Structure formats: C-alpha cells, structure tokens
Amino acid sequence: MAVYTHLGAEELAELIAHYDVGELVSAKGIAEGISNSNWLIETTGPNGKGARYILTMYERRIELADLPYFLGLLDHLSAKDCPVPRTIHDRAGDAFRMEHGKAVALIEFLPGVSPTQPTPEQASAIGEVLARLHLASGDFGLVRANTMGFADNLRVLQACGETGLASINPALPAMLEPARKAAELDLGSLPQANIHADLFPDNVLMLGSKVTGLIDFYFACTGAMALDLATTHAAWSFDDRGRYRADVGSAIIAGYESVRPLETNERALLPGIAKGTALRFVASRAEDWLDTPDDALVTRKDPMQFVSRWHYYDDYGAQLFA
Amino acid sequence: MAVYTHLGAEELAELIAHYDVGELVSAKGIAEGISNSNWLIETTGPNGKGARYILTMYERRIELADLPYFLGLLDHLSAKDCPVPRTIHDRAGDAFRMEHGKAVALIEFLPGVSPTQPTPEQASAIGEVLARLHLASGDFGLVRANTMGFADNLRVLQACGETGLASINPALPAMLEPARKAAELDLGSLPQANIHADLFPDNVLMLGSKVTGLIDFYFACTGAMALDLATTHAAWSFDDRGRYRADVGSAIIAGYESVRPLETNERALLPGIAKGTALRFVASRAEDWLDTPDDALVTRKDPMQFVSRWHYYDDYGAQLFA
C-alpha cells in the first residue's frame, strides 16, 4: 500500500523510452500493491492518441523466477479475451526489465472500480468471469506451485506458536487442529488449472455489473479450480460485520456454474476447502500481526474475521455447497 | 504520502454524484500529499467525453477555516490563466463538502511530471510562472497569515531544544542564533501578494520546459513575494549532493525578473531571506526527525541538507542576489 522506490520524472521518462508507448505525460505513484511500487502512467501513446499504463516495480516477496509465470499468464488470458491487463513488452520483446536492480513491468491500465458491497448481479458476474478464467488458463504452458497451500498455512500457524496466537486472541490456538485437518485434504485429485488464488474485491475492477478487470495475479498458481472458487466465495460473501450474505454467496456459485458446472468430487470437497481457505487468511493475518510492531503506522488486519468465516463454513458449508 | 481513509467504490460513486462530472470510471488512491488522502478519479465527464480529477480528503493539519482561502486562490489564479488546477464546485456551488466528518474537494487533474534535476530552461520557466502567479494573486480577496514564518521557525527550533538538536547532529544547535536573526527580519515592508510558499519540485508539473501545473497550495499565504522566490530558489538550485547549481539558480531569478523585476529593497533583503527560508526546512525537518520513531517505516528527511544550504547562502548570498 505504498510507493517504496522514488523514481524521478527523468528516470521514468528514460524507462518509458524502452517501450513503444510514446512520451511520458503524467505519472502518479498509486497506493496499491502490498509488496511492490506502482505508478499510474500516462503517455502520448503508440499512435499519439494517449494511453495509460500501470508501471509496477517488484520490491519484495515476488521471486524474479516467478515473473515469467505471472506476466505470461496475463498475456495468455488476455489473448483468450479474459478481462485481465496485458503486459506491454519492451522494444526487445521482454515482459519485464531490470531497473535499480529491481524488476519492472509495464501493464495495461483497465477502467473500473472495486465494489466493496457487491450486489448479487455483480457477484454472479464475478463467478462467471472466474470460471472463464479457469477454462482459459488450463493450457497455459507454465506451472507454479501454490506457496500458500493448506500445508503452508499449518506451518505458519505452528510458527506463530500457541502462545503467540493466544496473545492475539485466546480463541486462535483452537484453529491449529482444523489447520492440521485441512493440510490433509488431497486437492491434487480435483480438476486443475492456473488459478488467481486471491480474488478479493480489491483485485476486481467493475463498471456496474460488468467485470472490466481481474488484477494482481501475484498469488496465481497451478492448483485446484475449486480452491479458487472457495477463496472467492470466502472473500466476497460476508458483510462488514461478518454476516453471511446468502444472495451474494449463492450468486457467485451459480454464476460460476453457468460457465463451468462443478464436478461431483469438487462439490464434495468444497466445504472442507472453504474452511481451509478461511484458515489461510487466519494464518497470514496472524503472522503479519505478530510481525507488526504495536506502534507501526500500518493497520493490522484481524485474523478473527476469518476465524468467524471458518465457523460459518464449519456449521453451514455442507448445505452451502450441496 | 499515503491514503489514510478507505473509500469504497460505492462511497466514491455517491460522492461524485454531487458533482456534474458524469459517472465514476476509475479511482486510484495516489501516494501524494503529506496530510491528506488523494485519489486520481476518472469519470465519464460532464459531456460524456471522459474527464479526470484529483479527489482530496483533508485529514489533518489543514484547518477547515483555511479551505476557502486555499481553494478560492486556485480558482482566482486559474481564472487569470495561471497553470493551477481549478476546483470543481458541487451542484450546490460549494468548493468542498463534508464526508465522514472530513472535508473533501474535487480538483482538476493536470498533466505533467515533476523534474527532479531541472534544466536551466525548466528553471527559467518556473521563475516566470512564479512571477505570473504573484502578479495574479495580489488582488485575491482573502488573506491568510504565514504559519511557517521566520519567528515560527525559531520557536520550532527552540522547542526541539539544544539537546534534541544535538542528538540529530552536533552542528544543529549552532542554527539557533541565525534563526534568531532571521526572526528579526521585517518582511512586512516588502511587496506582498498571495504566495505558494512551498514550491518544491514535487509541487510543479511540467511537460518538457513548459510548466503545466503548480499544485499543493496548502502552505499558501499572504506574504512577501521575495520569500516565495527565495524558497523556490532554495528548493531547486542544489543537486543531490548539495552542490549549488549556478545555471539553475540564476535561471530561476532571471526567469522571475523577466516578468516581475525585483525592487531594490527586495534585492537587498534576499540574502537574509534565503538564509531564513533554509532555516525553515532545518526547523521542520528537525521537528519531524524528533517526532518520528527510529524504527518507523517513514523515511526521515535530514535537516543537515538545509544547514548546508544556509551556509551556502551565508557565504555567497550577497553575490547571488546582487
């Protein structure tokens, strides 16, 4: 949520000159991206008609080795008419360049805003687009393992320790046992594709009920499509106060199935997957909580929000995904 | 340098509906502004042709009572063809609205990027535009006192205390005596106008050698025009390593004087004013330094940069502004 690296106008102009996008007209550092710096760039455009791009500088976490996967997936999906930004390749044909020892990529700007309280129509559109993404991503040539899988979540929670977890909230250590169960789920037997794996509202751009862009593919990986659906469901179907929004939740699933009906084994595992995906955010938030000093300027996200979603899926998952 | 308040798409759309700017198409929180939140907003525009704006939410520091001055000055200057953004008034005719208990304003988006190492041509253009601003702002109807005047700087340095200052750098306490001298300067006898008072590179947008926008008027006040020129000179005429760039410094003054020649009493006081303005940034940076925890994520600006500029003006000011 910051711009970590300062790039002056002269440096930006020099960078832009490596692409066939015309001359720099404007550049604003934008407050998006957890571990990278982003600028909304305006140029005179390849045809002089003006164009806009997102310039991303990768600061941390993302391994250079993963960039061909992330950026290649965008190109693969946009070529198949999925609403994702394409990457702009430089004059040498490369999808990213090195500047100041960091990788940078120029990415298509897409219009749209991120709904925070989606309507059922919006939820249905999101489900549909997610299914289209899955159908389009299956034949992408590269593979990336999920680094936030259920076994990883268990490891993160164990590293926080019972004492650490209890220091955040006394109810947190009780999540260790369900995390152990989730880690035993065999998702490898389910239909696989290349999945977004983090489709929260911030990562979806919409105009009205139309999805104009899925963005921020930096958790994308090769994995079970049902996992992506469950994560999307967990991310969108609860309101500010943690109450389940049945109309939104069922619209996501119905929208998804209107494009790609779930298989029997996916449906059977979905309640467990939904619980596992809730635990993923319990684990990552608990880890961040313990890593962030109390007096830091950053707002810490409460892991208990997703404990409550885990409980919801534990109680009602079987009927939700029936 | 952040977005302090989260405004969801629904809230932004509702806010935008109070203005005749069409419908919301995009909104990106931008990493500008020290004490306010800013979004780069795109709408379908009043004529359906698309338009862009900066939406600012005032978070701190800026007193509500000052907003009519700041925003009114933008309208006054843009009506006189100075390159400043105009404020977009809402359907009720107001320049700002209250949302979540905070004032928000919609401001014209201007193209351009901020040079960090200006050429002499750019420096000359900045001097010219500053002089045009001064000629245009004299008859603005409102008045605002300078809250960062030389007496205020002295008070800030005294509040840091000799021990506090020495804890930053042993050479800092020696700046108290010059700050006392600067506080005795009588700027009231010099030609007055409404001045920007903080014309650092970040606050100037340019395309090539043309100034497309002066922005961030939140230190603007009624005061001596020579103070604005000296601040601009101190902000632009030194390179990364603190070396004086004679070509840039003299181009700023020559550009300024090509539009508004300095009067004899301004020229006579400029060396002292330049030293005083260097001390302003020594004082504000020293205060911020002591207020910011060592382990904060924020980069602290070194007050010693401006101690070195003070020394430069002390040694060479008389000949620079002769």
PDB file of C-alpha atoms in Angstrom, chain A residues 3 6 8-10 24-32 40 42 52 54 109-118 122 202 205 207 215 293 295-298, chain B residues 3 6 8-10 24-32 40 42 52 54 109-118 122 202 205 207 215 293 295-298:
ATOM      1  CA  VAL A   3       5.409   3.519  -3.227  1.00  0.00           C
ATOM      2  CA  HIS A   6      11.209   7.015  -5.680  1.00  0.00           C
ATOM      3  CA  GLY A   8      12.017  10.850 -10.679  1.00  0.00           C
ATOM      4  CA  ALA A   9      10.452  12.179 -13.860  1.00  0.00           C
ATOM      5  CA  GLU A  10      13.749  11.834 -15.707  1.00  0.00           C
ATOM      6  CA  LEU A  24       5.544  10.480 -20.694  1.00  0.00           C
ATOM      7  CA  VAL A  25       2.667  12.859 -19.910  1.00  0.00           C
ATOM      8  CA  SER A  26       1.899  12.054 -16.286  1.00  0.00           C
ATOM      9  CA  ALA A  27       2.967   9.658 -13.545  1.00  0.00           C
ATOM     10  CA  LYS A  28       1.321   9.232 -10.170  1.00  0.00           C
ATOM     11  CA  GLY A  29       2.501   6.810  -7.555  1.00  0.00           C
ATOM     12  CA  ILE A  30      -0.551   4.777  -6.562  1.00  0.00           C
ATOM     13  CA  ALA A  31      -1.396   3.248  -3.227  1.00  0.00           C
ATOM     14  CA  GLU A  32      -1.869  -0.312  -4.447  1.00  0.00           C
ATOM     15  CA  LEU A  40      -0.320   5.149 -13.000  1.00  0.00           C
ATOM     16  CA  GLU A  42       0.007   8.397 -18.954  1.00  0.00           C
ATOM     17  CA  ARG A  52      -2.451   4.751 -19.797  1.00  0.00           C
ATOM     18  CA  ILE A  54       0.375   0.680 -14.671  1.00  0.00           C
ATOM     19  CA  PHE A 109      -4.449   0.107 -17.423  1.00  0.00           C
ATOM     20  CA  LEU A 110      -8.036  -1.087 -17.147  1.00  0.00           C
ATOM     21  CA  PRO A 111     -11.006   1.046 -16.127  1.00  0.00           C
ATOM     22  CA  GLY A 112     -13.353   0.070 -13.330  1.00  0.00           C
ATOM     23  CA  VAL A 113     -13.673   0.326  -9.576  1.00  0.00           C
ATOM     24  CA  SER A 114     -13.715  -2.327  -6.887  1.00  0.00           C
ATOM     25  CA  PRO A 115     -17.105  -2.886  -5.248  1.00  0.00           C
ATOM     26  CA  THR A 116     -16.910  -3.351  -1.501  1.00  0.00           C
ATOM     27  CA  GLN A 117     -20.525  -4.431  -1.003  1.00  0.00           C
ATOM     28  CA  PRO A 118     -21.317  -6.295  -4.216  1.00  0.00           C
ATOM     29  CA  GLN A 122     -22.050  -8.276  -9.513  1.00  0.00           C
ATOM     30  CA  ASP A 202      -9.517  -5.081  -4.315  1.00  0.00           C
ATOM     31  CA  LEU A 205     -12.458  -3.903 -11.301  1.00  0.00           C
ATOM     32  CA  LEU A 207     -18.239  -0.929 -14.157  1.00  0.00           C
ATOM     33  CA  ILE A 215      -5.761  -7.721 -11.388  1.00  0.00           C
ATOM     34  CA  PRO A 293       5.036  -3.580  15.946  1.00  0.00           C
ATOM     35  CA  ASP A 295       3.002   1.293  17.191  1.00  0.00           C
ATOM     36  CA  ALA A 296       3.514   0.816  13.457  1.00  0.00           C
ATOM     37  CA  LEU A 297       1.581   3.125  11.160  1.00  0.00           C
ATOM     38  CA  VAL A 298       0.189   0.136   9.279  1.00  0.00           C
TER      39      VAL A 298
ATOM     40  CA  VAL B   3      -4.177   7.143   1.593  1.00  0.00           C
ATOM     41  CA  HIS B   6     -10.535   3.939   2.695  1.00  0.00           C
ATOM     42  CA  GLY B   8     -15.113   2.115  -1.305  1.00  0.00           C
ATOM     43  CA  ALA B   9     -16.359   2.293  -4.872  1.00  0.00           C
ATOM     44  CA  GLU B  10     -19.923   2.778  -3.659  1.00  0.00           C
ATOM     45  CA  LEU B  24     -17.242   7.051 -11.944  1.00  0.00           C
ATOM     46  CA  VAL B  25     -14.994   5.014 -14.265  1.00  0.00           C
ATOM     47  CA  SER B  26     -11.856   4.564 -12.190  1.00  0.00           C
ATOM     48  CA  ALA B  27     -10.401   5.612  -8.856  1.00  0.00           C
ATOM     49  CA  LYS B  28      -6.837   5.027  -7.687  1.00  0.00           C
ATOM     50  CA  GLY B  29      -5.549   6.159  -4.334  1.00  0.00           C
ATOM     51  CA  ILE B  30      -2.385   8.110  -5.050  1.00  0.00           C
ATOM     52  CA  ALA B  31       0.721   8.448  -2.954  1.00  0.00           C
ATOM     53  CA  GLU B  32       0.787  12.230  -2.768  1.00  0.00           C
ATOM     54  CA  LEU B  40      -6.988  10.056  -9.131  1.00  0.00           C
ATOM     55  CA  GLU B  42     -11.771   9.171 -13.871  1.00  0.00           C
ATOM     56  CA  ARG B  52     -10.039  13.199 -14.762  1.00  0.00           C
ATOM     57  CA  ILE B  54      -7.956  14.667  -8.117  1.00  0.00           C
ATOM     58  CA  PHE B 109      -6.307  16.923 -12.946  1.00  0.00           C
ATOM     59  CA  LEU B 110      -3.371  18.459 -14.781  1.00  0.00           C
ATOM     60  CA  PRO B 111      -0.861  16.574 -16.925  1.00  0.00           C
ATOM     61  CA  GLY B 112       2.868  16.817 -16.389  1.00  0.00           C
ATOM     62  CA  VAL B 113       5.614  15.284 -14.305  1.00  0.00           C
ATOM     63  CA  SER B 114       7.887  16.776 -11.674  1.00  0.00           C
ATOM     64  CA  PRO B 115      11.512  17.197 -12.754  1.00  0.00           C
ATOM     65  CA  THR B 116      13.996  16.278 -10.064  1.00  0.00           C
ATOM     66  CA  GLN B 117      17.092  17.639 -11.834  1.00  0.00           C
ATOM     67  CA  PRO B 118      15.733  20.624 -13.761  1.00  0.00           C
ATOM     68  CA  GLN B 122      12.938  24.460 -16.892  1.00  0.00           C
ATOM     69  CA  ASP B 202       7.068  17.760  -6.190  1.00  0.00           C
ATOM     70  CA  LEU B 205       4.207  19.625 -13.061  1.00  0.00           C
ATOM     71  CA  LEU B 207       5.960  18.788 -19.907  1.00  0.00           C
ATOM     72  CA  ILE B 215      -0.064  22.146  -7.175  1.00  0.00           C
ATOM     73  CA  PRO B 293      10.448   6.855  15.987  1.00  0.00           C
ATOM     74  CA  ASP B 295      12.046   2.237  13.616  1.00  0.00           C
ATOM     75  CA  ALA B 296       9.165   3.928  11.771  1.00  0.00           C
ATOM     76  CA  LEU B 297       8.643   2.930   8.160  1.00  0.00           C
ATOM     77  CA  VAL B 298       8.759   6.578   7.111  1.00  0.00           C
TER      78      VAL B 298
END
